[in-house]
Coordinates of C-alpha atoms in Angstrom, one line a residue:
Chain A
M1 CA 0.0 0.0 -0.1
S2 CA 1.5 3.5 -0.8
D3 CA 2.3 5.7 1.8
Q4 CA -0.1 8.4 0.6
P5 CA -3.4 8.4 2.5
L6 CA -6.7 8.0 0.7
L7 CA -8.2 11.0 2.4
E8 CA -6.5 13.4 4.6
T9 CA -7.6 16.5 6.5
R10 CA -5.1 19.1 7.6
H11 CA -5.8 21.8 10.1
L12 CA -9.5 21.7 9.4
S13 CA -11.6 24.2 11.3
K14 CA -15.2 25.0 11.0
N15 CA -16.8 27.9 13.0
F16 CA -20.7 28.9 13.0
G17 CA -20.5 32.4 14.0
P18 CA -18.6 32.5 17.5
V19 CA -19.2 28.8 18.1
Q20 CA -16.0 26.8 17.1
A21 CA -17.3 23.4 16.1
L22 CA -14.2 22.1 14.8
S23 CA -10.7 23.3 15.2
D24 CA -7.3 22.3 13.6
L25 CA -8.3 18.7 13.0
S26 CA -5.9 16.7 11.0
M27 CA -6.5 13.2 10.2
H28 CA -6.2 10.6 7.7
V29 CA -7.6 7.4 6.3
N30 CA -5.8 4.9 4.3
A31 CA -6.9 2.6 1.7
G32 CA -8.4 -0.6 3.1
E33 CA -8.6 1.0 6.5
V34 CA -11.4 1.6 8.9
V35 CA -11.0 4.7 11.0
A36 CA -13.6 5.1 13.9
L37 CA -14.7 8.7 14.8
A38 CA -15.8 8.8 18.4
G39 CA -16.9 11.5 20.9
D40 CA -19.6 12.8 23.1
N41 CA -22.5 14.4 21.5
G42 CA -21.4 17.8 20.2
A43 CA -17.9 16.8 20.1
G44 CA -17.6 17.6 16.4
K45 CA -17.9 14.2 14.6
T46 CA -20.9 15.3 12.5
T47 CA -19.4 18.7 11.5
L48 CA -16.2 17.0 10.5
I49 CA -18.0 14.5 8.2
K50 CA -19.9 17.3 6.8
A51 CA -17.0 19.3 6.2
I52 CA -15.4 16.3 4.3
S53 CA -18.4 15.4 2.4
G54 CA -19.3 18.8 1.1
V55 CA -22.3 19.7 3.2
Y56 CA -20.4 22.4 4.9
R57 CA -17.2 24.5 3.5
P58 CA -14.4 24.3 6.2
S59 CA -13.6 27.7 7.7
S60 CA -10.1 27.0 7.3
G61 CA -7.9 24.1 6.4
Q62 CA -7.6 21.5 3.7
V63 CA -9.2 18.3 2.6
L64 CA -7.1 16.0 0.4
L65 CA -8.3 13.0 -1.6
K66 CA -5.3 10.9 -2.7
G67 CA -2.9 13.8 -2.0
R68 CA -4.7 16.3 -4.1
E69 CA -6.5 19.0 -2.4
V70 CA -10.5 19.2 -3.0
S71 CA -12.9 21.7 -2.3
F72 CA -16.6 20.6 -2.5
S73 CA -19.5 22.9 -3.0
S74 CA -22.0 20.2 -2.4
P75 CA -22.5 16.5 -1.4
Q76 CA -23.1 15.7 -5.1
E77 CA -19.6 17.0 -6.1
A78 CA -18.0 14.9 -3.3
R79 CA -20.0 11.8 -4.3
E80 CA -18.7 12.3 -7.9
S81 CA -15.2 12.4 -6.5
G82 CA -15.9 9.2 -4.7
I83 CA -16.7 10.3 -1.0
E84 CA -20.1 8.8 -0.3
T85 CA -21.9 9.4 3.2
I86 CA -24.3 6.9 4.4
Y87 CA -26.8 8.5 6.9
Q88 CA -28.1 6.8 9.7
D89 CA -31.7 7.5 8.7
L90 CA -31.0 5.7 5.4
A91 CA -31.5 7.8 2.3
L92 CA -33.5 5.0 0.4
A93 CA -36.9 5.6 -1.4
D94 CA -38.8 2.6 0.5
N95 CA -41.3 2.2 -2.5
L96 CA -38.5 1.5 -5.1
S97 CA -36.5 -1.6 -5.8
I98 CA -32.8 -2.2 -5.0
G99 CA -31.8 -1.4 -8.5
A100 CA -33.9 1.7 -8.6
N101 CA -32.4 3.0 -5.4
I102 CA -28.9 2.3 -6.6
F103 CA -29.6 4.4 -9.7
L104 CA -31.8 6.8 -8.1
G105 CA -31.0 10.3 -9.8
R106 CA -28.9 8.9 -12.3
E107 CA -31.3 6.1 -13.9
P108 CA -29.9 4.4 -17.1
M109 CA -32.1 4.6 -20.2
T110 CA -32.4 2.2 -23.2
K111 CA -34.6 2.4 -26.3
K112 CA -37.5 0.3 -26.9
F113 CA -38.7 -0.6 -30.4
G114 CA -35.6 1.4 -31.4
F115 CA -37.0 4.8 -30.7
L116 CA -38.7 5.1 -27.5
P117 CA -36.7 5.9 -24.6
V118 CA -37.4 3.9 -21.4
L119 CA -35.9 3.1 -18.2
D120 CA -33.3 0.3 -18.4
R121 CA -34.7 -1.8 -15.7
K122 CA -32.8 -4.9 -16.7
K123 CA -29.6 -3.2 -16.2
M124 CA -30.6 -1.8 -12.9
A125 CA -31.9 -5.3 -11.9
D126 CA -28.5 -6.9 -13.0
A127 CA -26.5 -4.2 -11.1
A128 CA -28.6 -4.7 -8.0
R129 CA -27.8 -8.5 -8.2
S130 CA -24.0 -8.3 -8.8
T131 CA -23.6 -5.5 -6.3
M132 CA -25.4 -7.3 -3.6
A133 CA -23.5 -10.5 -4.5
L134 CA -20.5 -8.5 -3.9
L135 CA -21.8 -7.7 -0.4
D136 CA -22.6 -11.3 0.1
F137 CA -26.3 -10.5 0.1
H138 CA -28.4 -12.6 -2.1
V139 CA -31.5 -11.4 -3.6
N140 CA -33.9 -13.3 -5.4
R141 CA -36.8 -10.5 -5.5
L142 CA -35.0 -7.8 -7.3
D143 CA -38.5 -6.2 -8.2
A144 CA -39.7 -5.8 -4.6
P145 CA -39.6 -2.3 -2.9
V146 CA -36.8 -2.1 -0.3
S147 CA -39.6 -1.6 2.4
N148 CA -39.9 -5.3 2.2
F149 CA -36.3 -5.8 3.5
S150 CA -34.9 -5.8 7.2
G151 CA -33.1 -2.9 8.7
G152 CA -29.8 -4.7 8.1
Q153 CA -30.6 -5.7 4.5
R154 CA -31.7 -1.9 3.8
Q155 CA -28.3 -0.7 5.1
A156 CA -26.7 -3.1 2.8
V157 CA -28.7 -1.4 -0.1
A158 CA -27.4 1.9 0.9
I159 CA -23.8 0.7 1.2
G160 CA -24.4 -1.2 -2.0
R161 CA -25.3 2.1 -3.9
A162 CA -21.9 3.5 -2.7
V163 CA -19.9 0.2 -3.9
Y164 CA -21.7 0.5 -7.2
W165 CA -20.7 4.0 -7.9
N166 CA -17.3 3.1 -6.8
A167 CA -16.9 5.1 -3.8
Q168 CA -13.4 5.1 -2.4
V169 CA -14.3 6.6 0.9
L170 CA -17.4 5.7 2.6
I171 CA -18.4 7.9 5.6
M172 CA -20.9 6.0 7.9
D173 CA -22.7 7.7 10.3
E174 CA -24.1 5.4 13.1
P175 CA -24.8 2.6 10.6
T176 CA -25.7 0.3 13.5
A177 CA -27.9 2.5 15.8
A178 CA -31.4 1.6 14.5
L179 CA -30.5 -2.0 14.3
G180 CA -31.0 -5.1 16.4
V181 CA -28.0 -7.0 17.6
P182 CA -28.0 -9.8 14.8
E183 CA -28.4 -6.9 12.1
Q184 CA -25.6 -5.0 13.7
R185 CA -23.2 -7.9 13.3
K186 CA -24.1 -8.1 9.6
V187 CA -23.3 -4.4 9.1
I188 CA -20.0 -5.1 10.8
S189 CA -19.3 -7.8 8.3
L190 CA -20.2 -5.6 5.5
I191 CA -17.8 -2.9 6.7
H192 CA -15.2 -5.8 6.8
Q193 CA -15.8 -6.5 3.3
L194 CA -15.5 -2.8 2.2
K195 CA -12.1 -2.9 3.8
A196 CA -11.2 -6.0 2.2
Q197 CA -12.0 -4.3 -1.3
G198 CA -9.4 -1.7 -0.5
R199 CA -11.8 1.2 0.4
G200 CA -11.4 3.7 3.2
V201 CA -14.2 3.7 5.8
I202 CA -15.0 6.4 8.3
F203 CA -17.2 4.9 10.9
I204 CA -19.0 6.8 13.4
S205 CA -20.5 5.3 16.4
H206 CA -21.3 5.5 20.0
N207 CA -21.1 1.8 20.4
L208 CA -17.5 1.0 21.5
Q209 CA -18.0 -2.8 20.9
D210 CA -18.7 -2.1 17.4
I211 CA -15.8 0.2 17.1
F212 CA -13.6 -2.4 18.4
A213 CA -14.9 -5.0 16.5
V214 CA -14.4 -3.3 12.9
S215 CA -11.9 -0.4 13.2
D216 CA -8.0 -0.2 12.6
R217 CA -7.6 3.2 14.3
I218 CA -9.8 5.2 16.5
V219 CA -10.0 9.0 16.3
V220 CA -11.5 10.6 19.6
L221 CA -12.8 14.2 19.4
R222 CA -13.7 16.2 22.3
R223 CA -15.4 19.7 21.9
G224 CA -14.1 20.2 18.4
V225 CA -10.6 19.2 18.9
M226 CA -8.4 16.1 18.6
A227 CA -8.6 14.4 22.0
G228 CA -6.5 11.4 20.9
E229 CA -5.8 9.0 17.9
R230 CA -5.0 5.2 18.8
R231 CA -4.5 1.9 17.2
I232 CA -7.3 -0.4 18.1
S233 CA -4.7 -3.0 18.8
D234 CA -3.0 -0.6 21.3
T235 CA -5.9 0.6 23.4
S236 CA -8.7 -0.4 25.4
H237 CA -12.2 0.6 26.2
D238 CA -11.2 2.4 29.4
E239 CA -8.8 4.6 27.7
V240 CA -11.1 5.5 24.8
V241 CA -13.9 6.5 27.4
K242 CA -11.2 8.6 29.3
L243 CA -10.3 10.4 25.9
M244 CA -14.0 11.0 25.2
V245 CA -14.9 12.5 28.4
G246 CA -11.6 14.2 29.3
G247 CA -9.8 14.3 32.5
Chain B
M1 CA -32.0 -17.3 11.3
N2 CA -33.3 -18.3 7.9
E3 CA -31.6 -20.4 5.7
A4 CA -28.7 -18.2 5.2
P5 CA -26.0 -19.9 3.4
P6 CA -23.4 -21.4 5.9
A7 CA -20.6 -18.9 5.3
S8 CA -17.2 -19.4 6.3
S9 CA -17.0 -19.5 10.3
G10 CA -16.5 -16.3 12.0
H11 CA -18.0 -14.3 9.2
V12 CA -21.6 -13.4 9.7
S13 CA -23.3 -13.3 6.0
P14 CA -26.2 -11.2 5.6
P15 CA -29.3 -13.5 5.1
A16 CA -30.7 -14.2 1.8
D17 CA -33.9 -12.2 0.9
H18 CA -36.3 -14.1 2.9
A19 CA -39.5 -12.1 1.9
D20 CA -42.7 -14.4 1.7
K21 CA -43.8 -15.3 -1.6
S22 CA -47.5 -15.6 -0.5
R23 CA -47.4 -11.9 0.4
T24 CA -46.8 -10.9 -3.2
L25 CA -49.9 -12.6 -4.3
V26 CA -51.8 -10.7 -1.6
Q27 CA -50.2 -7.6 -2.9
R28 CA -51.1 -8.5 -6.5
I29 CA -54.7 -8.7 -5.5
A30 CA -54.8 -5.4 -3.5
D31 CA -52.9 -3.7 -6.5
L32 CA -55.7 -5.1 -8.7
R33 CA -58.5 -4.1 -6.4
A34 CA -60.0 -1.4 -8.5
W35 CA -60.4 -3.7 -11.4
L36 CA -62.0 -6.3 -9.2
F37 CA -64.3 -3.7 -7.9
L38 CA -65.0 -2.7 -11.6
A39 CA -65.7 -6.5 -12.7
A40 CA -68.0 -6.9 -9.4
L41 CA -70.0 -3.7 -10.2
V42 CA -70.5 -4.7 -13.9
V43 CA -71.7 -8.3 -12.9
G44 CA -73.9 -6.8 -10.1
F45 CA -75.5 -4.4 -12.8
E46 CA -75.7 -7.1 -15.5
I47 CA -77.7 -9.4 -12.9
W48 CA -80.0 -6.5 -11.9
S49 CA -80.6 -5.5 -15.4
R50 CA -81.4 -9.0 -16.6
T51 CA -83.7 -9.7 -13.6
A52 CA -85.5 -6.5 -13.6
F53 CA -85.8 -5.6 -17.4
G54 CA -84.6 -8.8 -18.9
G55 CA -82.2 -6.8 -21.0
T56 CA -78.3 -6.7 -20.9
F57 CA -76.3 -3.9 -19.3
I58 CA -72.6 -4.3 -20.4
F59 CA -73.3 -6.0 -23.8
N60 CA -75.1 -2.9 -25.0
P61 CA -72.6 -0.9 -27.0
F62 CA -74.6 2.1 -26.1
N63 CA -74.0 1.8 -22.6
I64 CA -70.4 1.1 -23.2
T65 CA -69.8 4.2 -25.0
S66 CA -71.9 6.2 -22.6
I67 CA -69.9 5.2 -19.4
A68 CA -66.5 6.0 -21.7
I69 CA -67.9 9.4 -22.4
F70 CA -68.9 9.8 -18.9
A71 CA -65.3 8.9 -17.7
V72 CA -63.3 11.3 -20.1
A73 CA -63.2 14.5 -18.1
P74 CA -62.7 12.8 -14.5
L75 CA -60.1 10.6 -16.1
L76 CA -58.2 13.3 -17.5
L77 CA -58.2 15.2 -14.3
A78 CA -57.4 12.0 -12.3
T79 CA -54.2 11.2 -14.6
G80 CA -52.8 14.6 -13.6
Q81 CA -54.0 14.2 -9.9
T82 CA -52.3 10.5 -10.0
F83 CA -49.0 12.4 -10.5
V84 CA -49.4 15.0 -8.0
I85 CA -50.7 12.6 -5.3
I86 CA -47.8 10.1 -6.0
S87 CA -45.6 13.0 -5.3
G88 CA -47.2 13.3 -1.9
G89 CA -49.1 16.7 -2.9
I90 CA -52.7 17.3 -4.1
D91 CA -54.1 19.6 -6.8
L92 CA -57.5 21.2 -5.8
S93 CA -57.3 23.6 -8.4
M94 CA -57.7 21.2 -11.4
G95 CA -61.6 21.5 -11.6
F96 CA -61.6 25.2 -12.2
I97 CA -58.4 25.2 -14.3
M98 CA -60.5 22.8 -16.5
G99 CA -63.4 25.4 -16.5
L100 CA -60.9 28.1 -17.4
A101 CA -59.6 26.3 -20.2
A102 CA -63.1 25.4 -21.5
V103 CA -64.0 29.2 -21.5
V104 CA -60.8 30.3 -23.3
A105 CA -61.0 27.5 -25.8
A106 CA -64.6 28.6 -26.6
H107 CA -63.7 32.1 -27.0
V108 CA -60.6 31.5 -29.0
I109 CA -62.2 29.1 -31.4
N110 CA -65.1 31.6 -32.0
W111 CA -62.5 34.4 -32.6
A112 CA -60.3 32.7 -34.8
A113 CA -62.7 30.9 -37.0
P114 CA -63.5 33.6 -39.6
T115 CA -59.7 34.0 -40.2
M116 CA -58.2 30.7 -40.1
G117 CA -61.1 28.5 -41.1
E118 CA -62.9 26.0 -38.7
P119 CA -60.2 23.2 -38.1
M120 CA -57.3 25.6 -37.7
A121 CA -59.2 27.7 -35.4
V122 CA -60.0 24.4 -33.2
L123 CA -56.1 23.5 -33.1
F124 CA -55.2 27.1 -32.3
G125 CA -57.9 27.5 -29.7
T126 CA -57.0 24.0 -28.1
L127 CA -53.2 25.1 -28.1
V128 CA -54.0 28.4 -26.4
A129 CA -56.3 26.8 -23.9
V130 CA -53.7 24.2 -22.9
A131 CA -51.1 26.9 -22.7
I132 CA -53.4 29.1 -20.6
A133 CA -54.0 26.1 -18.2
M134 CA -50.2 25.7 -17.6
I135 CA -50.2 29.2 -16.1
P136 CA -52.1 28.3 -13.0
G137 CA -50.3 25.1 -12.9
F138 CA -46.9 27.0 -13.2
V139 CA -48.0 29.4 -10.1
N140 CA -48.9 26.2 -8.1
G141 CA -45.6 24.8 -8.8
L142 CA -43.9 27.9 -7.7
L143 CA -45.7 27.9 -4.6
V144 CA -45.1 24.6 -3.8
S145 CA -41.5 24.3 -4.9
R146 CA -39.8 27.6 -4.2
L147 CA -42.1 29.1 -1.5
R148 CA -42.8 25.8 0.3
V149 CA -46.5 26.4 0.5
P150 CA -48.3 23.0 1.4
P151 CA -49.9 21.9 -1.8
F152 CA -53.2 21.6 -0.2
I153 CA -53.3 25.4 0.6
G154 CA -51.4 26.7 -2.4
T155 CA -53.6 24.8 -4.8
L156 CA -56.8 26.0 -2.9
G157 CA -55.8 29.4 -3.3
M158 CA -55.5 28.6 -7.1
F159 CA -58.8 27.0 -7.1
G160 CA -60.3 30.4 -6.1
V161 CA -58.4 32.4 -8.5
A162 CA -58.9 30.2 -11.6
R163 CA -62.6 30.0 -10.7
G164 CA -62.9 33.9 -10.6
V165 CA -60.9 34.3 -13.8
A166 CA -62.9 31.8 -15.7
F167 CA -66.4 33.4 -14.6
L168 CA -65.0 36.8 -15.3
L169 CA -63.8 35.6 -18.9
A170 CA -67.1 33.8 -19.4
G171 CA -69.1 37.0 -18.2
G172 CA -70.8 34.9 -15.7
T173 CA -72.4 32.6 -18.4
T174 CA -71.6 29.8 -20.6
V175 CA -69.8 30.6 -23.9
P176 CA -71.3 28.9 -27.0
V177 CA -69.1 27.7 -29.8
K178 CA -70.2 27.9 -33.3
N179 CA -68.0 25.6 -35.1
G180 CA -69.0 22.5 -37.0
F181 CA -65.5 20.9 -36.9
F182 CA -65.4 21.4 -33.1
A183 CA -68.9 19.8 -32.6
A184 CA -67.9 17.0 -34.8
L185 CA -64.7 16.3 -32.6
G186 CA -66.7 16.4 -29.4
N187 CA -69.6 14.1 -30.8
G188 CA -68.4 12.3 -33.8
R189 CA -67.2 8.8 -33.8
F190 CA -64.1 6.9 -35.6
L191 CA -64.9 3.2 -36.2
G192 CA -67.8 3.7 -33.8
I193 CA -65.6 4.9 -31.1
P194 CA -66.2 8.6 -30.0
W195 CA -63.3 10.8 -31.0
I196 CA -62.9 12.3 -27.5
V197 CA -62.5 8.6 -26.1
I198 CA -59.9 7.9 -28.5
I199 CA -58.0 11.2 -27.6
T200 CA -58.2 10.4 -24.1
A201 CA -57.1 7.0 -24.3
L202 CA -54.1 8.0 -26.4
F203 CA -53.3 10.7 -23.7
V204 CA -53.6 8.3 -20.9
L205 CA -51.2 5.9 -22.6
V206 CA -48.5 8.8 -22.9
M207 CA -49.1 9.8 -19.2
H208 CA -48.7 6.0 -18.3
Y209 CA -45.5 6.0 -20.3
I210 CA -44.1 9.1 -18.5
L211 CA -44.8 7.7 -15.0
S212 CA -43.8 4.3 -15.4
Q213 CA -40.8 4.6 -18.0
T214 CA -39.0 7.8 -17.7
R215 CA -36.9 9.4 -15.1
F216 CA -39.5 12.0 -14.5
G217 CA -41.9 9.2 -13.4
Q218 CA -39.2 7.4 -11.4
H219 CA -38.3 10.7 -9.4
N220 CA -42.0 11.3 -8.8
Y221 CA -42.3 8.0 -6.9
A222 CA -38.9 8.7 -4.9
I223 CA -40.0 12.0 -4.0
G224 CA -43.3 10.8 -2.7
A225 CA -41.7 8.2 -0.5
N226 CA -38.6 10.0 0.8
E227 CA -38.0 13.8 -0.3
Q228 CA -34.9 13.8 1.7
A229 CA -33.6 10.7 -0.1
A230 CA -34.4 12.1 -3.5
R231 CA -32.6 15.3 -2.6
R232 CA -29.6 13.5 -1.5
A233 CA -29.5 11.2 -4.6
G234 CA -29.3 14.5 -6.6
I235 CA -32.6 15.1 -7.9
D236 CA -33.7 18.7 -8.5
I237 CA -36.9 18.7 -6.5
K238 CA -37.8 22.2 -7.1
R239 CA -37.5 21.6 -11.0
H240 CA -39.6 18.5 -10.6
L241 CA -42.4 20.0 -8.6
L242 CA -42.6 22.9 -11.0
R243 CA -43.0 20.5 -13.9
L244 CA -45.2 18.3 -12.2
Y245 CA -47.9 21.0 -11.4
I246 CA -47.5 22.3 -15.0
L247 CA -48.2 18.8 -16.2
S248 CA -51.4 18.6 -14.0
G249 CA -52.4 22.1 -15.5
I250 CA -52.1 20.4 -19.0
C251 CA -54.3 17.7 -18.1
A252 CA -56.9 19.9 -16.7
G253 CA -56.6 22.0 -20.0
L254 CA -57.1 19.1 -22.2
A255 CA -60.2 18.2 -20.2
G256 CA -61.6 21.5 -20.5
V257 CA -61.1 21.7 -24.3
L258 CA -62.7 18.1 -24.7
Y259 CA -65.6 19.4 -22.4
A260 CA -66.1 22.4 -24.7
A261 CA -66.0 20.2 -27.6
R262 CA -68.6 17.7 -26.3
F263 CA -71.0 20.5 -25.2
T264 CA -70.1 23.2 -28.0
A265 CA -69.8 25.5 -25.0
G266 CA -67.4 26.7 -22.7
A267 CA -68.4 26.8 -19.1
A268 CA -66.6 27.9 -16.0
Q269 CA -68.0 25.4 -13.7
A270 CA -67.3 22.6 -16.1
G271 CA -64.9 20.9 -13.8
E272 CA -66.5 21.9 -10.4
P273 CA -68.0 18.5 -9.5
L274 CA -65.1 16.7 -11.0
L275 CA -62.4 17.5 -8.7
L276 CA -63.3 15.4 -5.8
D277 CA -64.2 12.5 -8.5
S278 CA -60.6 12.7 -9.8
V279 CA -59.2 12.5 -6.2
A280 CA -61.7 9.6 -5.5
A281 CA -60.5 7.9 -8.8
V282 CA -56.9 8.1 -8.0
V283 CA -57.5 6.7 -4.4
I284 CA -59.8 3.9 -5.6
G285 CA -57.0 3.1 -8.2
G286 CA -54.6 2.2 -5.4
A287 CA -52.6 5.3 -4.8
S288 CA -51.8 6.5 -1.3
L289 CA -52.5 9.8 -0.2
F290 CA -49.4 9.9 1.6
G291 CA -47.5 9.8 -1.5
G292 CA -45.2 7.1 -2.9
S293 CA -47.6 4.8 -4.7
G294 CA -50.2 4.5 -7.4
T295 CA -50.2 3.7 -11.2
I296 CA -52.1 5.2 -14.1
F297 CA -54.0 2.0 -15.0
G298 CA -55.2 1.9 -11.5
T299 CA -56.5 5.4 -11.8
V300 CA -58.3 4.3 -15.2
A301 CA -60.0 1.5 -13.3
G302 CA -60.8 3.9 -10.4
A303 CA -62.3 6.5 -13.0
L304 CA -64.5 3.5 -14.6
V305 CA -65.6 2.3 -11.2
I306 CA -67.0 5.8 -10.7
A307 CA -68.5 6.2 -13.9
V308 CA -70.1 2.7 -13.9
I309 CA -71.5 3.4 -10.7
Q310 CA -73.1 6.7 -11.7
Y311 CA -74.2 5.5 -15.0
G312 CA -75.4 2.1 -13.8
L313 CA -77.6 3.5 -10.9
V314 CA -79.2 5.8 -13.5
F315 CA -79.7 2.8 -15.9
I316 CA -81.4 0.6 -13.1
N317 CA -83.5 3.5 -12.3
V318 CA -82.3 4.2 -8.7
E319 CA -82.6 7.8 -7.4
P320 CA -79.5 9.7 -8.2
F321 CA -78.5 10.5 -4.8
W322 CA -77.4 7.0 -4.2
Q323 CA -74.5 7.7 -6.4
F324 CA -72.9 9.8 -3.7
I325 CA -73.4 7.1 -1.3
S326 CA -72.2 4.4 -3.4
V327 CA -69.0 6.3 -4.6
G328 CA -68.3 7.4 -0.9
V329 CA -68.7 3.7 0.3
V330 CA -66.3 2.5 -2.4
I331 CA -63.5 5.1 -1.5
I332 CA -63.7 4.0 2.2
I333 CA -63.6 0.2 1.3
S334 CA -60.7 1.2 -0.9
V335 CA -58.7 2.9 1.6
L336 CA -59.4 0.0 4.1
I337 CA -58.1 -2.4 1.7
D338 CA -55.1 -0.1 1.2
Q339 CA -54.4 -0.1 4.9
A340 CA -54.9 -3.9 5.5
Q341 CA -52.5 -4.5 2.6
R342 CA -49.7 -2.2 4.3
R343 CA -50.2 -4.0 7.6
I344 CA -49.9 -7.4 5.8
S345 CA -46.9 -6.3 3.8
G346 CA -45.1 -4.8 6.9
G347 CA -45.4 -1.2 5.4
R348 CA -43.6 1.5 7.1
Q349 CA -45.9 4.1 6.6
S350 CA -46.1 4.9 10.3
E351 CA -42.5 5.8 10.7

């Protein structure tokens, strides 16, 4: 693996008026690495990912993707550059199929009878099947709306969309929060697969067990600043909690 | 867990899709409920007709054409309404946009006929009326998309505006059209089928194509189900809603023109009783007023159910007030089926 990180922030700051939500934050994610982002509520985790994914413009500092500085004015631009954010409230249209969700907003078209433009449902279904297979999620009802699937399966669809569009960096905001325990395990296994595919993952969670199960490194924020960075193998739950609450 | 394939140990595989096949059968039936309603109604009227008069109801071509003509205007409004309701909105102004278009078509055709000749005047009047009908649609779209006015309120305001303008343009009365070509269009037939039914059928097919086969239609469903998801997927929601309400105006405009053709007169109140029928047709046809579901063919069935009830009750000589009761009962049953279906299929509308 090259020594150049996949994604890097340098001295990133963001203030909302007088409120300093994030200050001087430098971190990086390598290819094939899962970095957990931990911290109490209001510690700046969400501000950080929004500054990376184009929702906010940073007040100062840089974001670098594969060593090149980037500046996104919208989440769409970030997505086109390969940074995909998967929100905890699942940005899926429940009434549409997996394929239609993967292609939502960029549907493929084909020609019927040689002239009539129609949605290419076959391509969408094929993409859904192959992408879901890549995530070890085997569906045989590709025309069913995603509301028929369980929470973990829907999370897989959201991840599958990112994978299909070849996202290099996946930012996952509390991907396990709304799920039962067995489903959480499945999402953790999905993250392992993303890692094995050489993608970078930023994983936000309150659940230390999940963090220790899946991450390579942990970055702890407290009141908008870096409180500490540890390799998972070199740290313990107690130490992380201490970093989070301070003292 | 289910019969998830035994993956390599230590690795938890997401389970295979375990959706129950029998659910889809229930869903299919529920999706077709409007057609089942229609079939039941036709059979019911047929039996009544044979026992009471010893004559046929549905095998009489006169009855079929009458029902089809009856259904034209509500169906045209309902196709536009289907799009709007799927997006999670509603368009209450359609009835008076239809009246406005009918009045405009009558005036323009009368005015243009001496210079253009009758057929060209009809074409010109139709285009002008539909173009005029797009204006209130455009304003509705602006209100809903840019100014974030709830569709119910925004289009209710436009209901009043379109009503007033239509009556002003009509001078408070109906505007007769003196144009033989227009009258032939409204009352003539081609191979035994009324022209206005043919025009409506073609238009409905185009609308079905737009809803089911284009990005516009796909985005319409997505916005109705989860607007935030649609926005995050990069869909331009403002632009979509603007075009959506203009489309709804076009449907109302065409309904107005065909009304004027059928009665060779434009009347501001042409669509007044049809608005709620159009909403009812959409709901009977299987769409959810919460948005996100519905089809054009379902709406066609819904509009035919209403037309068959209204025509059939007159045919079997029942007091006309029973129409309201019957249509009302069908709407309620239809919504109950919809909710039962959601409960069975584990829908998430309560989220």
